[in-house]
Short mmCIF file of C-alpha atoms in Angstrom, two decimals:
data_model
loop_
_atom_site.label_atom_id
_atom_site.label_comp_id
_atom_site.label_asym_id
_atom_site.label_seq_id
_atom_site.Cartn_x
_atom_site.Cartn_y
_atom_site.Cartn_z
CA MET D 194 -137.48 248.82 131.05
CA LYS D 195 -137.42 246.94 134.37
CA ALA D 196 -140.39 244.89 133.15
CA ASN D 197 -138.46 243.94 130.00
CA LEU D 198 -135.48 242.86 132.08
CA ILE D 199 -137.61 240.74 134.40
CA LYS D 200 -139.27 239.12 131.39
CA ALA D 201 -135.87 238.40 129.84
CA LEU D 202 -134.69 236.89 133.11
CA SER D 203 -136.81 233.79 132.46
CA SER D 204 -134.63 233.07 129.39
CA LEU D 205 -131.54 232.63 131.55
CA PRO D 206 -130.39 229.27 132.96
CA GLU D 207 -132.09 228.52 136.28
CA SER D 208 -128.67 228.49 137.97
CA LEU D 209 -128.35 232.20 137.12
CA GLN D 210 -131.85 233.60 137.57
CA CYS D 211 -131.97 233.98 141.35
CA HIS D 212 -128.48 235.50 141.42
CA VAL D 213 -129.09 237.93 138.56
CA LEU D 214 -132.42 239.20 139.91
CA PRO D 215 -130.92 241.28 142.78
CA ILE D 216 -128.46 242.88 140.34
CA ILE D 217 -130.98 244.04 137.74
CA SER D 218 -133.52 245.02 140.41
CA LYS D 219 -131.30 247.78 141.78
CA VAL D 220 -132.81 251.23 141.27
CA ASP D 221 -129.58 252.52 139.73
CA PHE D 222 -128.96 249.55 137.40
CA LYS D 223 -127.90 250.96 134.01
CA GLY D 224 -126.87 247.93 132.01
CA VAL D 225 -123.61 247.36 133.89
CA ILE D 226 -122.66 244.25 135.87
CA HIS D 227 -119.60 244.95 137.98
CA THR D 228 -116.71 242.54 138.26
CA ASP D 229 -117.52 241.36 141.81
CA ASP D 230 -121.01 240.35 140.70
CA VAL D 231 -119.58 238.69 137.58
CA ASP D 232 -117.35 236.55 139.81
CA LEU D 233 -120.36 235.51 141.89
CA LEU D 234 -122.38 234.63 138.80
CA GLN D 235 -119.56 232.44 137.53
CA LEU D 236 -119.23 230.78 140.92
CA HIS D 237 -122.93 229.94 141.20
CA SER D 238 -123.46 228.95 137.57
CA ALA D 239 -120.18 227.07 137.02
CA LEU D 240 -120.13 228.57 133.52
CA GLU D 241 -116.96 229.57 131.73
CA THR D 242 -116.75 233.23 130.73
CA PRO D 243 -117.90 232.87 127.07
CA GLU D 244 -120.87 230.73 128.10
CA LEU D 245 -121.82 233.10 130.92
CA LEU D 246 -121.79 236.07 128.55
CA LEU D 247 -123.93 234.23 125.99
CA SER D 248 -126.37 233.32 128.77
CA LEU D 249 -126.71 236.98 129.80
CA LEU D 250 -127.43 238.26 126.27
CA PRO D 251 -131.25 238.22 126.67
CA LEU D 252 -130.84 240.91 129.35
CA ALA D 253 -128.87 243.13 126.97
CA ALA D 254 -131.39 242.55 124.18
CA ALA D 255 -134.17 243.62 126.56
CA TYR D 256 -132.98 247.20 126.03
CA SER D 257 -133.61 247.01 122.28
CA VAL D 258 -135.81 249.70 120.73
CA ALA D 259 -136.61 248.39 117.26
CA PRO D 260 -139.91 249.82 115.98
CA ILE D 261 -138.79 249.52 112.34
CA SER D 262 -137.05 246.15 112.12
CA ASP D 263 -138.68 244.35 115.05
CA PHE D 264 -135.28 242.66 115.29
CA ASN D 265 -133.90 242.84 118.82
CA VAL D 266 -130.11 242.64 119.10
CA GLY D 267 -128.12 242.58 122.33
CA ALA D 268 -124.39 242.92 122.93
CA ILE D 269 -122.12 242.75 125.96
CA ALA D 270 -118.70 244.40 126.08
CA ARG D 271 -116.37 242.87 128.68
CA ALA D 272 -113.88 245.45 129.86
CA GLU D 273 -110.37 244.82 131.12
CA SER D 274 -111.68 245.83 134.56
CA GLY D 275 -113.96 242.79 134.49
CA ASN D 276 -117.13 244.87 134.26
CA LEU D 277 -119.79 243.90 131.71
CA TYR D 278 -121.51 246.59 129.64
CA PHE D 279 -124.85 245.96 127.94
CA GLY D 280 -125.91 247.46 124.64
CA ALA D 281 -128.83 247.03 122.26
CA ASN D 282 -129.95 248.34 118.90
CA TYR D 283 -131.94 251.57 118.88
CA GLU D 284 -134.10 252.79 115.98
CA PHE D 285 -135.99 256.03 115.38
CA THR D 286 -139.50 256.00 113.95
CA ASN D 287 -140.05 258.34 110.97
CA GLN D 288 -136.32 259.01 110.63
CA ALA D 289 -133.71 257.80 108.15
CA LEU D 290 -132.12 254.45 108.93
CA PHE D 291 -128.64 255.98 109.26
CA ASN D 292 -129.75 257.36 112.63
CA SER D 293 -130.03 253.81 114.00
CA VAL D 294 -127.56 252.64 116.64
CA HIS D 295 -126.25 249.08 116.51
CA ALA D 296 -125.98 246.92 119.63
CA GLU D 297 -122.18 246.69 119.48
CA GLN D 298 -121.95 250.48 119.25
CA ALA D 299 -124.27 250.82 122.22
CA ALA D 300 -122.25 248.41 124.38
CA ILE D 301 -118.95 250.12 123.56
CA ASN D 302 -120.56 253.51 124.16
CA ASN D 303 -121.67 252.23 127.57
CA ALA D 304 -118.09 251.23 128.41
CA PHE D 305 -116.76 254.53 127.02
CA SER D 306 -119.27 256.46 129.16
CA HIS D 307 -117.89 254.69 132.23
CA HIS D 308 -114.31 255.63 131.31
CA GLU D 309 -113.06 252.11 130.66
CA SER D 310 -109.60 251.94 129.11
CA ALA D 311 -109.79 248.59 127.30
CA ILE D 312 -112.31 246.00 126.11
CA LEU D 313 -111.38 242.33 126.02
CA ASP D 314 -114.28 240.98 123.99
CA VAL D 315 -117.75 241.69 122.67
CA THR D 316 -120.51 239.07 122.84
CA VAL D 317 -123.41 239.50 120.40
CA THR D 318 -126.71 237.76 119.74
CA ASP D 319 -126.04 237.78 115.98
CA SER D 320 -122.96 238.07 113.79
CA PRO D 321 -121.80 241.72 113.68
CA CYS D 322 -122.39 243.55 110.42
CA GLY D 323 -119.55 245.27 108.57
CA HIS D 324 -120.56 248.61 110.11
CA CYS D 325 -120.02 247.22 113.62
CA ARG D 326 -116.80 245.43 112.75
CA GLN D 327 -115.46 248.77 111.52
CA PHE D 328 -116.70 250.51 114.69
CA MET D 329 -114.92 247.97 116.89
CA ASN D 330 -111.76 248.40 114.84
CA GLU D 331 -111.45 251.95 116.20
CA LEU D 332 -110.62 250.59 119.66
CA HIS D 333 -106.97 250.72 120.66
CA CYS D 334 -107.38 247.11 121.78
CA ALA D 335 -108.75 246.05 118.36
CA PRO D 336 -105.70 243.87 117.51
CA THR D 337 -106.49 241.61 120.48
CA LEU D 338 -110.28 242.00 120.59
CA SER D 339 -112.42 238.85 120.40
CA VAL D 340 -116.04 238.49 119.30
CA ASN D 341 -118.16 235.82 120.97
CA LEU D 342 -121.04 234.31 119.00
CA LYS D 343 -123.36 231.44 119.92
CA ALA D 344 -123.36 230.03 116.40
CA THR D 345 -119.63 230.06 115.69
CA GLY D 346 -117.90 230.55 119.05
CA VAL D 347 -115.07 232.99 119.78
CA LYS D 348 -113.30 234.65 116.86
CA SER D 349 -110.80 237.47 116.71
CA LEU D 350 -111.89 240.77 115.22
CA ALA D 351 -108.94 240.44 112.85
CA THR D 352 -110.52 237.25 111.47
CA LEU D 353 -113.86 238.99 111.00
CA LEU D 354 -112.26 242.11 109.47
CA PRO D 355 -109.20 241.13 107.42
CA ASP D 356 -107.15 243.82 105.66
CA SER D 357 -108.77 246.37 107.97
CA PHE D 358 -108.76 250.16 107.73
CA GLY D 359 -108.23 252.10 110.94
CA PRO D 360 -106.76 255.19 112.63
CA ILE D 361 -103.18 254.40 111.63
CA ASP D 362 -104.16 254.52 107.95
CA LEU D 363 -105.09 258.17 108.41
CA GLY D 364 -101.94 258.97 110.34
CA ILE D 365 -103.68 258.98 113.72
CA SER D 366 -101.76 257.50 116.64
CA GLU D 367 -104.49 257.76 119.28
CA SER D 368 -107.53 255.50 119.27
CA LEU D 369 -110.80 254.94 121.09
CA LEU D 370 -110.55 254.42 124.88
CA ALA D 371 -106.91 255.60 124.83
CA ALA D 372 -107.26 259.20 123.60
CA GLN D 373 -106.46 262.12 125.88
CA PRO D 374 -109.20 264.64 126.80
CA VAL D 375 -109.16 268.14 125.37
CA ASN D 376 -109.64 271.41 127.24
CA LEU D 377 -112.39 273.36 125.52
CA THR D 378 -113.89 276.43 127.18
CA LEU D 379 -117.22 278.05 126.36
CA GLN D 380 -117.18 281.02 123.99
CA GLN D 381 -119.55 282.76 126.39
CA GLU D 382 -119.56 282.08 130.11
CA ASN D 383 -122.48 279.98 131.27
CA ASP D 384 -122.87 278.62 134.80
CA SER D 385 -125.75 276.31 133.94
CA SER D 386 -125.04 272.87 135.36
CA LEU D 387 -126.52 271.30 132.22
CA VAL D 388 -124.24 273.33 129.95
CA GLN D 389 -121.23 272.49 132.11
CA ALA D 390 -122.11 268.78 131.94
CA ALA D 391 -122.29 269.00 128.14
CA LEU D 392 -118.94 270.81 128.07
CA GLN D 393 -117.33 268.08 130.16
CA ALA D 394 -118.77 265.47 127.80
CA ALA D 395 -117.34 267.35 124.81
CA ASN D 396 -113.91 267.51 126.42
CA THR D 397 -113.86 263.74 126.85
CA SER D 398 -115.29 262.93 123.41
CA TYR D 399 -113.28 261.22 120.68
CA ALA D 400 -112.79 263.20 117.46
CA PRO D 401 -109.26 262.73 116.08
CA TYR D 402 -110.25 263.26 112.42
CA SER D 403 -112.57 266.29 112.38
CA HIS D 404 -111.50 267.67 115.78
CA CYS D 405 -115.17 268.57 116.23
CA HIS D 406 -115.31 267.49 119.86
CA ALA D 407 -118.91 267.43 121.01
CA GLY D 408 -121.01 266.41 123.97
CA ILE D 409 -124.66 266.50 124.92
CA ALA D 410 -126.32 266.75 128.31
CA LEU D 411 -130.03 266.21 128.82
CA GLU D 412 -132.29 266.54 131.81
CA THR D 413 -135.20 264.25 132.60
CA THR D 414 -138.51 264.93 134.29
CA THR D 415 -136.98 263.60 137.51
CA GLY D 416 -134.09 266.08 137.33
CA LYS D 417 -131.58 263.42 136.32
CA VAL D 418 -128.74 264.67 134.10
CA ILE D 419 -127.44 262.22 131.48
CA THR D 420 -124.58 262.87 129.08
CA GLY D 421 -123.35 261.50 125.77
CA ARG D 422 -120.12 261.96 123.82
CA TYR D 423 -119.18 261.93 120.17
CA ILE D 424 -117.28 258.82 119.03
CA GLU D 425 -115.60 259.31 115.66
CA ASN D 426 -114.51 256.52 113.32
CA ALA D 427 -111.78 256.30 110.69
CA ALA D 428 -114.41 255.26 108.14
CA PHE D 429 -116.53 258.29 109.12
CA ASN D 430 -120.00 256.75 108.57
CA PRO D 431 -119.86 254.37 111.57
CA SER D 432 -119.21 257.35 113.88
CA LEU D 433 -121.62 257.69 116.82
CA SER D 434 -123.09 261.16 117.26
CA PRO D 435 -123.33 262.75 120.71
CA LEU D 436 -127.13 262.59 120.44
CA GLN D 437 -127.07 258.87 119.66
CA SER D 438 -124.68 258.40 122.59
CA VAL D 439 -126.84 260.25 125.11
CA LEU D 440 -130.05 258.54 123.98
CA ILE D 441 -128.44 255.13 124.43
CA ASN D 442 -127.44 256.15 127.95
CA LEU D 443 -130.95 257.48 128.57
CA ASN D 444 -132.41 254.13 127.53
CA LEU D 445 -129.97 252.19 129.73
CA ALA D 446 -130.95 254.39 132.67
CA GLY D 447 -134.56 253.30 132.23
CA PHE D 448 -135.96 256.48 130.67
CA THR D 449 -137.73 257.11 127.36
CA LEU D 450 -137.73 260.05 124.95
CA THR D 451 -140.87 261.44 126.61
CA ASP D 452 -138.92 261.86 129.85
CA ILE D 453 -136.58 264.49 128.34
CA THR D 454 -137.20 268.11 129.36
CA ALA D 455 -134.08 269.82 127.98
CA ILE D 456 -131.06 269.10 125.77
CA ILE D 457 -127.78 271.02 125.46
CA LEU D 458 -125.24 270.41 122.67
CA VAL D 459 -121.73 271.78 123.18
CA GLU D 460 -119.30 271.45 120.28
CA LYS D 461 -116.01 272.92 119.17
CA ALA D 462 -116.37 275.99 116.98
CA GLU D 463 -114.79 276.60 113.58
CA THR D 464 -114.30 273.00 112.45
CA ARG D 465 -115.16 271.57 109.04
CA MET D 466 -118.26 269.80 110.32
CA SER D 467 -121.02 270.32 112.86
CA HIS D 468 -123.51 268.21 114.79
CA ALA D 469 -125.96 271.09 115.11
CA GLN D 470 -128.25 270.49 112.13
CA ALA D 471 -128.53 266.71 112.53
CA THR D 472 -129.19 267.14 116.25
CA GLN D 473 -131.83 269.80 115.61
CA VAL D 474 -133.73 267.53 113.21
CA LEU D 475 -134.04 264.67 115.70
CA VAL D 476 -134.68 266.92 118.69
CA SER D 477 -137.50 268.67 116.83
CA ASP D 478 -139.02 265.33 115.84
CA MET D 479 -138.92 264.28 119.49
CA GLY D 480 -140.90 267.40 120.39
CA ILE D 481 -138.32 268.78 122.81
CA GLU D 482 -138.74 272.55 123.10
CA HIS D 483 -135.81 273.31 125.36
CA TYR D 484 -132.81 272.73 123.11
CA GLN D 485 -129.66 274.85 123.06
CA HIS D 486 -126.56 274.72 120.86
CA VAL D 487 -123.40 276.17 122.45
CA TYR D 488 -119.96 276.68 120.93
CA ALA D 489 -116.64 276.18 122.68
CA ASN D 490 -113.02 276.85 121.75
#
């Protein structure tokens, strides 16, 4: 992944390249540019915020995994904190297309994984599809959210998604990035650090419609633990599964599917849906032998 980032660096304006290189070269770089570095990039490039974000898009697109479409999409979510969160599309060979993750979903998942409370705008290499517009509409900041496109400039999400359908239409007052955590406990005690990490992810997931809170923790060959959380959507289909979430975070951390040694899914028991079967199908296809499904109440 570092090689892809370095290659993408050459697409940036020369005024940015030497200042971006130290940021993306950090060992722990995971597709996040923190606000202090953003300020420095603006200072040295003399670019306004929308132009700076558009200039950085090749770096986000460098994370794209698109073996089916060969169409690399990058997105950057700018949080209220000033941090920038990269995202890119992610596709699964030999699996149904509905498993694919869109770049806008990945960027918002990145911000969600870092516990951001609001997103100001999303910058994308290409116009967001209806699926992504609906996904962004789940954000509590959706009424003020802007979308930044090279071809057409900055537009409000409300302009891109008129007469929208969202949480309030289903009688839900909480929304993405503003929902309170839950307090699930395991049905059977388990002191495994990987299980506990998955439980914590489940407790901070977003599932106001099904209440099937779920989280996944995986371990890599280096011993790194990475988590992902379920993100539900009022339109149901645009929801992001905990497995999709954790694999996006795995990719941003510079790992591949072959680096996974174990996966734990923790989800709430006795709900009207489950992530277990869908997770099992993908995990089996990835050839991961150490997979465990754990219930919590």
